[in-house]
Coordinates of C-alpha atoms and ligand atoms in Angstrom, one line a residue:
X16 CA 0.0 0.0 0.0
X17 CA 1.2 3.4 -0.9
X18 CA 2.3 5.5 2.0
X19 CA 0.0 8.1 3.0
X20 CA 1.4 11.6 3.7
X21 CA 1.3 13.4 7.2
X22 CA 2.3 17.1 7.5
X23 CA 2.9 18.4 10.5
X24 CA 2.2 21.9 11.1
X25 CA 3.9 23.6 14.3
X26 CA 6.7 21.7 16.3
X27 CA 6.0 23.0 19.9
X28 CA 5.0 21.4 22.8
X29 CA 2.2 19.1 21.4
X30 CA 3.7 19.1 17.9
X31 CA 7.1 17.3 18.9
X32 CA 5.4 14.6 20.7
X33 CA 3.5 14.0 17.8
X34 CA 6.1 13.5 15.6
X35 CA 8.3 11.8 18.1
X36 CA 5.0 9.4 18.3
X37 CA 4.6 9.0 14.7
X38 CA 8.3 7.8 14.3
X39 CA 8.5 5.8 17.5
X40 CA 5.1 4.0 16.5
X41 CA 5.4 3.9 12.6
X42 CA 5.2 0.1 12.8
X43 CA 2.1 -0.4 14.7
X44 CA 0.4 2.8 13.1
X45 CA 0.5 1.4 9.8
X46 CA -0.9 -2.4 11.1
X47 CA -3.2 -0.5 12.5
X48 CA -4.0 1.7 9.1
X49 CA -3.1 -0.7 6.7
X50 CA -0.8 1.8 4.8
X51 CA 2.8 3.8 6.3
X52 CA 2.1 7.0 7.8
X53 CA 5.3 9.2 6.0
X54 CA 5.7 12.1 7.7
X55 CA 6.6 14.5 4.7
X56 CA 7.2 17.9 6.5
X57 CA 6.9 19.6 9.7
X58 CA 5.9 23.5 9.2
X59 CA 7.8 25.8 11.8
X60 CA 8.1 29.4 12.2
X61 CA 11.5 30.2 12.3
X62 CA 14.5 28.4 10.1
X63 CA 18.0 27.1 11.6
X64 CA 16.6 27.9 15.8
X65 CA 18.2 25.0 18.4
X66 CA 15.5 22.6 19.1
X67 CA 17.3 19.8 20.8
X68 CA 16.4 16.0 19.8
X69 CA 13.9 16.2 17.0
X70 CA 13.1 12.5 17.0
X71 CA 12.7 12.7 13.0
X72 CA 14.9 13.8 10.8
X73 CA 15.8 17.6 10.4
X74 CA 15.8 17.9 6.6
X75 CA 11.9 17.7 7.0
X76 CA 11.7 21.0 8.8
X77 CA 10.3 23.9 6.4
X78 CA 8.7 27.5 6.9
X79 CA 6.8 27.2 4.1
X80 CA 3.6 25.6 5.7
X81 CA 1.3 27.3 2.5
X82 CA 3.7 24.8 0.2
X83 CA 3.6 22.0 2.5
X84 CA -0.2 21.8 3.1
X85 CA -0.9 21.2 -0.4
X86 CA 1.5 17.8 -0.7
X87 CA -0.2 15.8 2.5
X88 CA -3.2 13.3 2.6
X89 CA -3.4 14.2 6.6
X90 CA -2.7 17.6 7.8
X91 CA -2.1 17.9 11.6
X92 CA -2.7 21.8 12.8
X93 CA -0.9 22.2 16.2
X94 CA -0.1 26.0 15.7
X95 CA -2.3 27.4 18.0
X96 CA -4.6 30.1 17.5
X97 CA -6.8 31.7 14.8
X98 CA -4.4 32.8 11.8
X99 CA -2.5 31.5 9.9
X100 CA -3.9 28.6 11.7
X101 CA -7.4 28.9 10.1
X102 CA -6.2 29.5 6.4
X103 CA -4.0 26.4 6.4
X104 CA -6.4 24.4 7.5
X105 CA -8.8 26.2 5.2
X106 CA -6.2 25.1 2.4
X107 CA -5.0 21.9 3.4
X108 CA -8.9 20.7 2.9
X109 CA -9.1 23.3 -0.7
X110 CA -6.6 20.5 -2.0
X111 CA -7.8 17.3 -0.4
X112 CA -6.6 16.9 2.9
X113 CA -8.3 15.4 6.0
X114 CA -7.3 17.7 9.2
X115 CA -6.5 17.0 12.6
X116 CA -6.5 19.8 14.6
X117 CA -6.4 20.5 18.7
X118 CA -7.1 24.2 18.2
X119 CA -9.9 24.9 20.3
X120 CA -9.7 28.6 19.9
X121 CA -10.2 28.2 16.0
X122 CA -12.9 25.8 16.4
X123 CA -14.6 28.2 18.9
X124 CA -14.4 31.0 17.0
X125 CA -15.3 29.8 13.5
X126 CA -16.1 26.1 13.3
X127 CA -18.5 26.5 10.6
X128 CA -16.5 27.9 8.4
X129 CA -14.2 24.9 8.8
X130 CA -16.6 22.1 8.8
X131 CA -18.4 24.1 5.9
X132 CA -15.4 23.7 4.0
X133 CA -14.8 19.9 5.3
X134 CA -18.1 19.2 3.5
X135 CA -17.3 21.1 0.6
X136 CA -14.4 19.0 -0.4
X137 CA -15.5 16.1 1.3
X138 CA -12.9 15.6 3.5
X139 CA -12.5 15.0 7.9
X140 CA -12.2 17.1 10.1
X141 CA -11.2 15.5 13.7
X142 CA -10.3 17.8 16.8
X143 CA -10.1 15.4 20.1
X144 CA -7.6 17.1 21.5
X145 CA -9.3 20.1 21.2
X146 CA -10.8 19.5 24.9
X147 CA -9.7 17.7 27.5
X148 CA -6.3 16.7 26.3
X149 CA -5.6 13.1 26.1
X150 CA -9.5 11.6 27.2
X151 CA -11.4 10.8 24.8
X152 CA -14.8 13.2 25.0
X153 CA -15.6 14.7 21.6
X154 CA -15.5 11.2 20.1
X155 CA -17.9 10.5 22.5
X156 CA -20.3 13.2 22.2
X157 CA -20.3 12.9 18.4
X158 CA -20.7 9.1 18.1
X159 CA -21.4 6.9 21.0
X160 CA -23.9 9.4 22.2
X161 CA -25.0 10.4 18.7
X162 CA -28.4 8.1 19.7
X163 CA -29.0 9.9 23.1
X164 CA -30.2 13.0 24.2
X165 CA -27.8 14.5 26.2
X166 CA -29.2 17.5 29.1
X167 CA -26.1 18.6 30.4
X168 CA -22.2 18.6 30.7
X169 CA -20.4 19.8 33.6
X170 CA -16.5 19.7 34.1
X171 CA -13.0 21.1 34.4
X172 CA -11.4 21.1 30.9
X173 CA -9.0 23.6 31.4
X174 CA -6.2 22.0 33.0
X175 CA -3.6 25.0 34.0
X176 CA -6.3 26.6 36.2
X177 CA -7.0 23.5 37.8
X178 CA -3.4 23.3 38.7
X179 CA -3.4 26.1 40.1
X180 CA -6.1 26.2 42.1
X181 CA -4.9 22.6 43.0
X182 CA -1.5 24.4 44.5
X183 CA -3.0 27.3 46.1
X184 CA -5.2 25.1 48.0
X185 CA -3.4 22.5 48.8
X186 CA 0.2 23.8 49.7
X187 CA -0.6 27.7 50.1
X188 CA 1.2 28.6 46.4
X189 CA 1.0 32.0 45.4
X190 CA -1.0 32.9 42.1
X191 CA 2.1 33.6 40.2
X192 CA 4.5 31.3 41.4
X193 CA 1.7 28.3 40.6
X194 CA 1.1 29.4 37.3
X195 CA 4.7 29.7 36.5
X196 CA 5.1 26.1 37.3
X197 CA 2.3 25.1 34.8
X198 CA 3.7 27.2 32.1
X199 CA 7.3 24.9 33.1
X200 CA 5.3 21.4 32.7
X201 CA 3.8 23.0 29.2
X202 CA 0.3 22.9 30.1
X203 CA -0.3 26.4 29.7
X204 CA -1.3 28.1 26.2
X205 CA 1.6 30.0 24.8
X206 CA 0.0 33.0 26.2
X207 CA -1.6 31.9 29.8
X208 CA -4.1 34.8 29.9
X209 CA -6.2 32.2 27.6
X210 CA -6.3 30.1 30.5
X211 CA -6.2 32.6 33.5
X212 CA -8.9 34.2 31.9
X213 CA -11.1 31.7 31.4
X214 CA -10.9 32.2 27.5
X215 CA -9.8 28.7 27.1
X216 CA -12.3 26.9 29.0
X217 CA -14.8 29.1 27.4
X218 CA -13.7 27.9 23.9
X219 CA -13.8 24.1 24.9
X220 CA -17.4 24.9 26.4
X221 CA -18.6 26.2 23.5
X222 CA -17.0 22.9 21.7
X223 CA -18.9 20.7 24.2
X224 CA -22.4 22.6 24.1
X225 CA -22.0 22.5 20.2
X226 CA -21.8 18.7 19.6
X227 CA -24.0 17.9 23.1
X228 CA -27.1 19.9 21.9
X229 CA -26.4 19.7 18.0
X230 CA -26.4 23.4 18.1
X231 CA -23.5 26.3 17.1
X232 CA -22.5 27.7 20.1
X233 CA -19.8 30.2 19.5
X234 CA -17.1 31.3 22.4
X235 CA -18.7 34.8 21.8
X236 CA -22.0 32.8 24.2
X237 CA -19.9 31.6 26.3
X238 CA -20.3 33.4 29.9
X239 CA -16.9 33.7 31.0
X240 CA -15.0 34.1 34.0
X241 CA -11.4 33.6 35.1
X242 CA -9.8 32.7 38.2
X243 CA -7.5 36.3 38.1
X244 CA -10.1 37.0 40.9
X245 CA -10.1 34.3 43.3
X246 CA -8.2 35.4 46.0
X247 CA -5.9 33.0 49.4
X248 CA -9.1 34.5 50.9
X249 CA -11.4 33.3 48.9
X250 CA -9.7 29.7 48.8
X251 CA -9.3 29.8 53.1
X252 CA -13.4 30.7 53.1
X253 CA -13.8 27.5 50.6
X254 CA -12.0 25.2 53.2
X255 CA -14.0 27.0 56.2
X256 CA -17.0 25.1 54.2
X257 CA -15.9 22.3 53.4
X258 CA -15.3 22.8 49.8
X259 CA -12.7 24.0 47.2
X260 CA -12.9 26.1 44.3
X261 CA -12.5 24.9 40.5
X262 CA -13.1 26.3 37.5
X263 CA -15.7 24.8 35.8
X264 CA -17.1 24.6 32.3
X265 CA -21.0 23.9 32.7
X266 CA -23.0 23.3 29.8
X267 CA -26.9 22.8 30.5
X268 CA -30.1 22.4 28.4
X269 CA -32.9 24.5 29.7
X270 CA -36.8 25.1 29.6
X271 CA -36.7 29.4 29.6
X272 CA -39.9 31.6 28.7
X273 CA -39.8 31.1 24.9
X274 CA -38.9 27.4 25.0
X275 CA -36.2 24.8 25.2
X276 CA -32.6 26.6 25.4
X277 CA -29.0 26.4 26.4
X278 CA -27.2 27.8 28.7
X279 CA -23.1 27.8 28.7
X280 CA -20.6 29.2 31.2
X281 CA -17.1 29.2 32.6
X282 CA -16.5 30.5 36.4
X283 CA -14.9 29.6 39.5
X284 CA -17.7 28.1 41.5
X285 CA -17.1 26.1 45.6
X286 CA -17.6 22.6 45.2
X287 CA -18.2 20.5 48.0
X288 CA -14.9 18.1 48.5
X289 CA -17.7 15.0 48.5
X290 CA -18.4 16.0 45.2
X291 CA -16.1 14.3 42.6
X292 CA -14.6 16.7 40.7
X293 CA -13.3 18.5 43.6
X294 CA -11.0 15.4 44.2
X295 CA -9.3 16.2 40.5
X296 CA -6.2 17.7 41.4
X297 CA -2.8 19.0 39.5
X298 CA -3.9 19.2 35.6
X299 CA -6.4 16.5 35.2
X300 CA -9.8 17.3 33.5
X301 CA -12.8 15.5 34.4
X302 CA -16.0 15.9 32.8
X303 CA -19.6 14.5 33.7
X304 CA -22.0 13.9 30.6
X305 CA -25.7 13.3 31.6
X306 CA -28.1 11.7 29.0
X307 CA -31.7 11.1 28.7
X308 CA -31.4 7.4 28.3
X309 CA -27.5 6.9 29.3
X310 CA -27.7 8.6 32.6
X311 CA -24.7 9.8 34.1
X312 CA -21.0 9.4 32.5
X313 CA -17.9 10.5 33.5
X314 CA -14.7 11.2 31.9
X315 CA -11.5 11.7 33.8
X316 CA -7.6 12.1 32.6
X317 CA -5.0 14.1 31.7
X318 CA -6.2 17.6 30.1
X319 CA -3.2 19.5 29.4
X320 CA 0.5 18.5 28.6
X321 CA 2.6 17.2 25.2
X322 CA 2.4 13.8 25.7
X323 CA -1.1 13.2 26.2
X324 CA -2.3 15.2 24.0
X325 CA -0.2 13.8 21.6
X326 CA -2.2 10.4 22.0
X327 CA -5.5 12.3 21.0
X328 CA -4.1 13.6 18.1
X329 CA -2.5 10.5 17.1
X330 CA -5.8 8.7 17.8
X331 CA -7.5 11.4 15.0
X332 CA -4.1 10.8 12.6
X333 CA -5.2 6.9 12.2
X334 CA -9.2 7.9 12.0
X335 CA -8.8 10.1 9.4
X336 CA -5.8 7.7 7.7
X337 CA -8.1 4.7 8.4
X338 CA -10.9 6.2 5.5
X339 CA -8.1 7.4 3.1
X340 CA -7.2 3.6 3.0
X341 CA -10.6 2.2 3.2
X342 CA -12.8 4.9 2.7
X343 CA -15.8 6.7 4.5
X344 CA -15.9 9.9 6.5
X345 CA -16.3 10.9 10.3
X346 CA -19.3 13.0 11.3
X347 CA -19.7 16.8 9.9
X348 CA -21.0 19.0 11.9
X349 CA -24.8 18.5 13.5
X350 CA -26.3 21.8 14.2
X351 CA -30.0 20.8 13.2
X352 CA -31.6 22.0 16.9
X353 CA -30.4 25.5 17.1
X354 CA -31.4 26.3 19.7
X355 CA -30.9 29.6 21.5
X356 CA -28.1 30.9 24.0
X357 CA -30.1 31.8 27.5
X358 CA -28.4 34.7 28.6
X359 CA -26.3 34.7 32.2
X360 CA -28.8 36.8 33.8
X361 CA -31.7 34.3 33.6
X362 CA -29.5 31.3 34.6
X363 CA -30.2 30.0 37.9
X364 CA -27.0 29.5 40.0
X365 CA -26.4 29.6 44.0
X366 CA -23.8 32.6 45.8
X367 CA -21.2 32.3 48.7
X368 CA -21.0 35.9 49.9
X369 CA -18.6 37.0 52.5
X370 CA -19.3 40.5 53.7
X371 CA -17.5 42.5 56.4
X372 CA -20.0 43.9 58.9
X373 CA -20.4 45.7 61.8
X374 CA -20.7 43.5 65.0
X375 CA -23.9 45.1 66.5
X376 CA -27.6 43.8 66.7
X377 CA -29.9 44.0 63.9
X378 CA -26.9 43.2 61.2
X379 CA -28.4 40.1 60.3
X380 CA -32.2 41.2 60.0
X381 CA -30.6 43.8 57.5
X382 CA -28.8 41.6 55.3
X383 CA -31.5 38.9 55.4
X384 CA -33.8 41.7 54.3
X385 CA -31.7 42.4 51.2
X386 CA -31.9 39.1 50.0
X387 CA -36.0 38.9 50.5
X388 CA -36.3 41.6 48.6
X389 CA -34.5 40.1 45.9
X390 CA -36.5 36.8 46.5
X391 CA -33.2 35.3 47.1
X392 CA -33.9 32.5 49.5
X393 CA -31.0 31.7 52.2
X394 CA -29.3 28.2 52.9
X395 CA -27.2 29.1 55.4
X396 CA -26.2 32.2 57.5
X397 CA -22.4 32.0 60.1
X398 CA -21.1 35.1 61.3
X399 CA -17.4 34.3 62.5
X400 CA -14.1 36.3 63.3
X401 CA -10.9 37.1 60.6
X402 CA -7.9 37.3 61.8
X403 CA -7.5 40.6 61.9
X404 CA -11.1 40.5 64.6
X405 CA -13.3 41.6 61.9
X406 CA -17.0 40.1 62.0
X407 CA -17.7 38.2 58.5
X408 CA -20.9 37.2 58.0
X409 CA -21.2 34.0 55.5
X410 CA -24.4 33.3 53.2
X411 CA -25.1 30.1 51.0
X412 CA -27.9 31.0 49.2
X413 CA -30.6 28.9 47.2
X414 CA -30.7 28.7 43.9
X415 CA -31.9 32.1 42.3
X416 CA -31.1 34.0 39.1
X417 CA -28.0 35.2 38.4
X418 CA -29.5 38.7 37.8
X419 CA -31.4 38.7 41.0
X420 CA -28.1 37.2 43.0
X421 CA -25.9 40.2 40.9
X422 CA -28.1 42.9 42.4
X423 CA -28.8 41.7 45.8
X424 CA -24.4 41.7 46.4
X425 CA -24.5 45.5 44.5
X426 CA -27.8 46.4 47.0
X427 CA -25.7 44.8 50.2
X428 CA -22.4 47.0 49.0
X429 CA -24.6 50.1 49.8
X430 CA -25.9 49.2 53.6
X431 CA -24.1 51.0 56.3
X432 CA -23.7 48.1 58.6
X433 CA -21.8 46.3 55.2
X434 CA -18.1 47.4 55.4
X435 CA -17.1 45.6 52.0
X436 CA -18.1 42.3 50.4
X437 CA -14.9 40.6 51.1
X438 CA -15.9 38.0 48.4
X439 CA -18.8 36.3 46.3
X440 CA -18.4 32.8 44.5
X441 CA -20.9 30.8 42.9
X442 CA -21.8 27.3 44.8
X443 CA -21.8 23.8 42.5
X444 CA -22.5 20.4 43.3
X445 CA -25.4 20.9 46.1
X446 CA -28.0 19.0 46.4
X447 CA -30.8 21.3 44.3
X448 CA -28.0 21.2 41.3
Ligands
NAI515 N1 -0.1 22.2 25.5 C1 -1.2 21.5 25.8 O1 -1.4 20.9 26.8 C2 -2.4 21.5 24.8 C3 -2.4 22.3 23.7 N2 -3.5 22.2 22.8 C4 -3.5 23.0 21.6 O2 -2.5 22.6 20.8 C5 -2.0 23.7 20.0 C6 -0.5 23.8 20.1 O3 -0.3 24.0 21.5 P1 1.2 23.9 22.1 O4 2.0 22.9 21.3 O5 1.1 23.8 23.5 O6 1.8 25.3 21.7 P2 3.3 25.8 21.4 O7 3.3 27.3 21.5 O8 4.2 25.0 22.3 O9 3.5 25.3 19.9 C7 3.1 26.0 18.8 C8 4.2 26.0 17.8 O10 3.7 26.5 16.6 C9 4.8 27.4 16.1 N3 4.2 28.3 15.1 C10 3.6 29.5 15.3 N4 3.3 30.0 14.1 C11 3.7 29.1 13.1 C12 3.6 29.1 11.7 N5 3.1 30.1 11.1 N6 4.1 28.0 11.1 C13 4.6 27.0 11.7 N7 4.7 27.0 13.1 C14 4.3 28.0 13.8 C15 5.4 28.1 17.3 O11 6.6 28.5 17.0 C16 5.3 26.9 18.3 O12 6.5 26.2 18.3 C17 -2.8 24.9 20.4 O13 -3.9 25.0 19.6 C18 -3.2 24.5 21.8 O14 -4.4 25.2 22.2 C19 -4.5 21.4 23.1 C20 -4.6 20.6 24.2 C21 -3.5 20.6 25.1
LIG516 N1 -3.8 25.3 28.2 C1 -4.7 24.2 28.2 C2 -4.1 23.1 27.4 C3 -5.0 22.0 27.0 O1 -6.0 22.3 26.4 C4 -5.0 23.7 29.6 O2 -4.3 24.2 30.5 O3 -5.9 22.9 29.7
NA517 NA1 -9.9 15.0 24.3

C-alpha cells in the first residue's frame, strides 16, 4: 500500500510529541492503518533555531507551511490560535486533505466555516484534542452518544487553572509562582491569559455545548470568568466550608420563557470536597455527561500537557488515515436544533457571599432583608471572626437568578452596617444542582 502523507504543522510542545509518536510508532500505526504513515514535512516558524532531539529527521523542517499543506493526505494543525492557523487548515482541505487539529480557539471562533469547507471537499475534520487533552470526549459526544439525548455537561477542561487552584489550595502557592510552574510542565497556552482568563475553557465549552445539543455555540455565548479574581481568601473561606474552588465549564439544556434553550458558562464556582470533581487535582480534567437514556458518564484524565495530547491527536491521525485507506468519512458538523443561548442573567445558579459587617444587633435582620427583597432564599447564614477580629458574616444561598443574586451583592455594598463584600463565589455540586 502506498504510504499516506502526514504534514505536521507547528513543532511545539504538542507538535514534537506528535512527531516523536509517529516515528516511534510507525510500525504499529501502519498495522493499525493498513498503509505507512510518512511524515513528509513539519511547518515551523522560524528556520535554523536550536530545538534539541527532534526525534525525526531535520531535513523535514520547512517554513513554508502554504507549500507544505498542499502535498499531504493528513494535515495535523498544532499551531495554535486563529491565523494563519485557520487559512492552512482552510487550504489543506481546498486540496484534499483530512485535518486534525487541537485548536480549540479556532474551532470556537469559526467552526462552521471549517466544517463548511470539510463538506465542501468532502474531506475530515477531527479535533479530540481540542478539549480535554488526552480523554477521549468529543468522540464520545459525536458518536457513541449520537443516539441519546444529552441535558447537560459539567467539568474542568482547562487544566492550568486546575493546577493552580490545586496548588494554592493544597500547599498555600501564590498565584504567580503556581502558574509559572504550569507554564514549566507546558500545560499552559503559549499566552496563559487564555487560560487565566477563562478564555480557554470558554472555547472548549462552547466545543462541548456544540456537539451535546447539535447546536452552534460560539465562544462569543460563552459566559466567561477567570480565576484572576479568586483570592488566598477566597480559597481559606472555601476550606472553612468544606469545599474547594475549580473552574468549571458547565454546559446545560434548559426550559426558559420562549422554549427549550442552552445555557453555557465558565467560572470559578465552591464545590463540596464529596463531590467528585473536587478530588481532581494537578492538571487532570474531568467531565460528567448526563443523558436522557445513558444517565450519568464521567470522563476523567489528563487535560493538558505534550504527551497526552499527543495520543488524542494520534488517535484522530489513524481515524482520518483509516478512511483514506478504506474509505468513508467521520461525522460533519450537527447543528440541526439551534437552539438559543439563554443569557447569564436568567441562569439560575447559587452565591457564597462573604461580607465585612459591623458587630452590632440588627446586622443580620438587615442583610436577610436584602436578599427577601430580591427573592433570594437563604441556605445558610455563620457570622465568624478574621484574623484581623473583623465580623464576616457567611451566606449560602438557594438557587436564584444570576441577575437577581448580581443585584442583591451590589444592593448589600450600599448598607451601612456592610463594610465591603470581602468576596462572592458561585456554589456547584449541592444537592438542588
Ligand atoms: N499544550 C497543551 O497541553 C495543549 C495544547 N493544545 C492546543 O494545541 C495547539 C498547540 O499547543 P502547544 O503545542 O502547547 O503550543 P506551542 O506554543 O508549544 O507550539 C506551537 C508552535 O507553533 C509554532 N508556530 C507558530 N506560528 C507558526 C507558523 N506560522 N508556522 C509554523 N509553526 C508556527 C510556534 O513557533 C510553536 O513552536 C494549540 O492550539 C493549543 O491550544 C490542546 C490541548 C493541550
Ligand atoms: N492550556 C490548556 C491546554 C489544554 O487544552 C490547559 O491548560 O488545559
Ligand atoms: Na480530548
Amino acid at each position: 500500500m502506498e504510504p499516506l502523507r502526514v504534514a505536521l504543522l507547528g513543532c511545539g510542545v504538542v507538535g514534537g510529541e506528535v512527531a516523536r509518536l509517529l516515528t516511534s510508532q510507525a510500525g504499529e500505526l501502519a498495522a493499525r492503518v493498513g498503509a505507512p504513515l510518512e511524515l513528509v514535512g513539519v511547518a515551523v516558524r522560524r528556520a535554523g533555531r536550536e530545538r534539541g532531539e527532534l526525534g525525526f529527521d531535520a531535513g523535514l523542517l520547512t517554513t513554508d507551511a502554504d507549500e507544505l499543506v498542499t502535498r499531504a493526505d493528513v494535515v495535523v494543525e498544532v499551531i495554535g490560535g486563529i491565523e494563519p492557523a485557520r487559512s492552512l487548515v482552510l487550504r489543506a482541505m481546498e486540496h484534499g486533505a483530512g485535518v486534525v487539529t487541537a485548536n480549540k480557539a479556532l474551532l470556537a471562533a469559526d467552526g462552521p466555516t471549517l466544517f463548511e469547507a470539510a463538506a465542501k471537499h468532502g474531506v475530515d475534520l477531527y479535533y479530540e484534542a481540542s478539549v480535554a487533552g488526552a480523554i477521549p470526549l468529543l468522540r464520545p459526544l459525536r458518536e457513541s452518544l449520537a443516539g441519546d439525548r444529552v441535558t447537560r455537561v459539567l467539568g474542568i477542561v482547562n487544566g492550568t487553572t486546575n493546577y493552580v487552584l490545586d496548588k494554592m489550595d493544597s500547599t498555600g502557592a501564590g498565584f504567580a509562582e503556581a502558574v509559572e510552574q504550569a507554564q514549566a510542565l507546558g500545560y499552559a497556552e503559549a499566552d496563559p491569559t487564555a487560560d487565566v482568563e477563562g478564555f480557554d475553557a470558554a472555547a472548549k465549552a462552547a466545543i462541548l455545548a456544540s456537539l451535546a445539543f447539535h447546536t452552534r455555540v460560539s465562544a462569543a455565548d460563552v459566559h466567561r470568568e477567570g480565576i484572576t479574581e479568586v483570592s488566598a481568601a477566597d480559597v481559606r473561606a472555601a476550606q472553612q466550608q468544606g469545599c474547594v474552588i475549580k473552574l468549571l465549564a458547565i454546559c446545560e439544556r434548559v426550559t426558559a420563557a420562549a422554549g427549550e434553550a442552552v445555557s453555557v458558562r465558565v467560572h470559578p464556582a465552591m464545590l463540596p470536597l464529596s463531590h467528585p470533581l473536587a478530588q481532581v487535582r494537578e492538571a487532570y480534567n474531568a467531565v460528567y455527561v448526563e443523558a436522557e437514556a445513558a444517565g450519568q458518564l464521567m470522563f476523567y484524565g489528563p487535560g493538558a500537557g505534550g504527551r497526552p495530547t499527543a495520543s488524542a491527536v494520534l488517535g484522530d491521525v489513524v481515524a482520518v488515515a483509516r478512511h483514506r485507506v478504506g474509505g468513508g468519512r467521520g461525522p460533519g458538523e450537527s447543528a440541526y436544533a439551534e437552539l438559543p443561548v439563554l443569557p447569564m442573567s436568567e441562569v439560575v445558579t447559587r452565591y457564597h457571599v462573604r461580607l465585612h459587617v459591623a458587630d452590632r444587633p440588627g446586622v443580620l435582620a438587615q442583610v436577610a432583608g436584602v436578599f427577601a427583597q430580591h427573592g433570594v432564599s437563604i441556605e445558610t447564614v455563620q457570622q465568624r471572626q478574621d484574623e484581623a477580629g473583623r465580623a464576616v458574616l457567611v451566606v449560602v444561598t438557594h438557587a436564584a437568578t444570576d441577575a437577581a443574586l448580581s443585584t442583591t451583592v451590589e444592593d448589600l455594598a450600599e448598607l451601612d452596617i456592610v463594610d465591603s463584600v470581602a468576596g462572592v463565589l458561585r456554589v456547584e455540586g449541592g444537592d438542588d444542582r
